[in-house]
Amino acid sequence: MHNHEPFIGELNRRHLSGDERDALLAALSRSMAMLEFAADGTLLDANDNFLRLLGYRRDELVGQHHSMLCDATYTTTGHYQQFWQHLRSGEIISGTLQRIRADGSTLWLEAICSPILDDNGQLQKVISVAADITAHIDDSRQTHSVLNALNRSLSVVELSAEGIILNANSNYLKTMEYLADELIGKPHSTLCYDDYANSPEYAAFWRDVCNGRFFSGRFLRRARNGRAVWWEATYSLVLDAHGKPEKVICIGTDVTYRVTREVSDREHLHLLSLGINETDNAVIITDDQNRIVFHNIGFTRMLGFQARQVIGERPHELFADHPSFVRSIERCHDELLQGRSFHTEELIHDMHDQPLWMSAVVNPILDASGKLINAVCVMTDITNTKVHEVLQYRVLNAMARDSSLTEQMNLLCEEVERVAPEVVASILRVDEQGKLHTLAGPSLPDFYNRALDGIPAGPSVGACGTAAFLGEPVVCSDIENDPRWADYKHLALPNGLRACWSTPVKSSDGKVIGTFAFYFREPRTPSAFHQLLVDAGLHLCALAIEREASRARIHQLAFYDSLTGLPNRSLLLVQAGQAIAAAERSRGTVAVMFIDLDRFKQVNDSLGHQAGDELLRTVATRLQSQARRSDIVGRLSGDEFVVVFTQYDSNHLAEVVKRVQEKLSQPCHINGTLLNPSASIGVAMFPDNGNDIETLLHRADIAMYQAKAVNRGRHSFFSDEMNSLAQERLALESALRDALRGGDFELHYQPQIHLQDNHLHGVEALARWQHPQLGNVSPGRFIPIAEECGLIGELGKWALEEACFQLSDWRRRGIKVPSVSVNLSATNFHDLELPQFLTSLLQRYSLSPSDLTIEITETVLMDTNPSTNQTIAAVDALGVPLAMDDFGTGYSSLGYLRKLPVSELKLDQSFVRDMAKDAAVSALTNAVIRIGESLKLTVVAEGVEDIDQYELLIQQGCDVAQGYYFSRPLSADDLENWIRDFMAGKSSYCRGKS
């Protein structure tokens, strides 16, 4: 460990407790010289032995600093500081040291310095115990001590005159990371990098050293692991007794860290200089007199000032023409004098009088007494950000307040003109036809704005019309002589408008939706600042115009039918409600006409939905043509329309309705096909039929249904009798829902007989409903209601499960029923899970697919739902037979026969009823039976009621028949009795035959 004072001998350090130190002091006090000094070096006390040796009185020492006892040169070295550092860390220091007597002579002491620490481990004071050994030290010893001190503190290496390493002390070996035997005997070049060791420069260096030249400086050397080591060293030649070179001694210190730090500091300063100068920010430094003593290149780039215009000037002198900024500078200086930083954002002008927004942060530099000696100001150009902020603030606030588009655009123009007074701003909107419409121009004359409104954009329509036409900015620096202004300069020039720059406003999809124009009162082109204003304003213009268009579209979507453009139900109710309220105040009248197109579904199915949409648009146009300006025409949904007549003449209302109906029934061509549309119309009147639009619509709907029930293409006025029928229907619908939930339905079964062998073919399951209050409700009443209110699907599934259960129960009890038929509606075939439902039923009740027949009607065949054909095919794939019910009653049944997997045709009872009386009908039934025969289909005749029909069907070769001639539909129990009688030949049918 290095000595921290020039001690002769080895420094010894060890730790003692406080008690040990006190005991040691007490033992030595009587015989040794003792000195006590504080942690800051103040001498606290000395015993008589110490005062006698040093030649001082106690009052001359106490209160003085410890350094007065040492050589003045020594106290300025790092060794003296290390001496104190060891004491503060609690280390006891012993050794030989030199002190100065009162008369200036030198005294040598063998001393022990013991630190006294407080409870926190901090140095409190030091007790030094010493003995005088001056008489024992001679000059050679002193010299040896000096050499030892040098050896301990410096690195030393001895080399031969030929450059061979002879010796190296431990400091040198440690730094270069060698062991002694690894280095001794090696050439000095081992410690140098190859490019230097092999260079003429190295050879010259060694030659000069051997010639006696003294070298001192910094030398780069290579440690054992290749690490670079910088030595601050001297190379000295030692001559022998004959003056010949004997050896070279190199004494030095490792300064690698210092060199690295200096290089890093230089690089840091270089980078700092680059950063300050190359930044886009402007930096100035002022002195204590507030004069500029430094500015960077960014200051010149930002503001245009050169060094000769800036250095030595005060900041406010550079901006004397801008009082508001000068006031900010003065406030800034007051804050700096108080030691506080200052920040401001200002709109200023550079030396070329171009505006820019600047953010300045100024920090004070204070001396030890708190006095301002310098200030550093960093200015940032925030023009782009600030322009957006300033323009957006008022416009976005206006949007948030839901103000009009015109108000928003006027605010934008006003804000532009505030920050750029030389500008007159204008904003135009471009409509779908490419025409210009004034949105804002608060500083332009009203007549000028009016004159622009409605002008179509074009290649020579001033700046704005041309910009809108081309879709790119147009600069007209001199309106008077610009050919694009030839037809319009008479509007601009008398109002002092001499130049114009217009930029198109584009929507998000690139379409031109407006223009943003700057007019100038002198011929000129726009500046970079103007470009920033336009860039920020364009975004706001596009946002506001598109927002307004979106709101209009949302309003259109929310309140208007997208297909016909008519008011939808929401808007219709509002407008009709307002019309009724006005009529109520004026004691007037309102008529509501509910219109439903006849056979509209057939148009969709046969010609496609596109044709259906075209027909709806045609109807909407015809209705609008028959309505007055005060009337309201709307579309409710699907093929339902409403016309509200306000202030109508009740004496002529029927004529108006008839005229509307005639207009709607006029032929029209849809997709090349001639159609003859018709509509059923219901009418309700305020105040006679209701006091609000919902009631009137409901009652007009009831009247429409009444008209359609009589015959399509008719109209009907609401009456109380109609309301009673509607209420009855509503009650029936409610009861129907309860019946399905409560199990009030039951199935009756009608036998089907093979006509050739008189065997039971199967039974048809028919739903029956006995209501406690309504009595026996016929299927003709509840089936249509179930279809309209969406219960028919549920009713069909109930019938399937009930029929399968009953057939299974009959089979279990030995009652032989071959199969059961169940009628399903088109709605059941919309359900893609129907095949899975059938599979689960058949498995649950141990039935085969052929035990169940599903009867479908022509409505199923003509259904356009995409699920229908898929479900029919899946049911057929299960092996469940399909029967076409009511065959022959529809116009397209024959066309569907070849496409569908049916196994039975059910001849409708309307044919059977008249076949024995009408030869034509008989011929039709015969034709149907032949069709079934040729297609290998079983033909089942329905509604057989007498023996004539029965015998004629046998003659025509019909397969199966059912009807009252055989049996009415029976409950399950009654059917069991009928089957027993039938099997025994006792049924009425059997008796009739006999």
PDB file of C-alpha atoms in Angstrom, residues 31 198 235 436 523 544 548 602 625 702 819 851 971 978:
ATOM      1  CA  SER A  31       7.402   9.580  28.200  1.00  0.00           C
ATOM      2  CA  ASN A 198       8.611  -1.953 -36.266  1.00  0.00           C
ATOM      3  CA  TYR A 235      13.434   8.029 -19.995  1.00  0.00           C
ATOM      4  CA  LEU A 436     -69.436  26.629 -56.131  1.00  0.00           C
ATOM      5  CA  PRO A 523     -49.992  41.583 -56.388  1.00  0.00           C
ATOM      6  CA  ALA A 544     -66.089  20.281 -41.136  1.00  0.00           C
ATOM      7  CA  GLU A 548     -71.686  18.088 -42.264  1.00  0.00           C
ATOM      8  CA  GLN A 602     -94.838 -12.753 -56.939  1.00  0.00           C
ATOM      9  CA  SER A 625     -97.003  13.037 -58.139  1.00  0.00           C
ATOM     10  CA  ILE A 702    -107.358  -2.520 -40.554  1.00  0.00           C
ATOM     11  CA  SER A 819     -98.763 -44.336 -41.412  1.00  0.00           C
ATOM     12  CA  ASP A 851     -94.309 -44.340 -41.118  1.00  0.00           C
ATOM     13  CA  SER A 971    -110.079 -38.214 -31.933  1.00  0.00           C
ATOM     14  CA  TRP A 978    -113.556 -46.884 -36.176  1.00  0.00           C
TER      15      TRP A 978
END
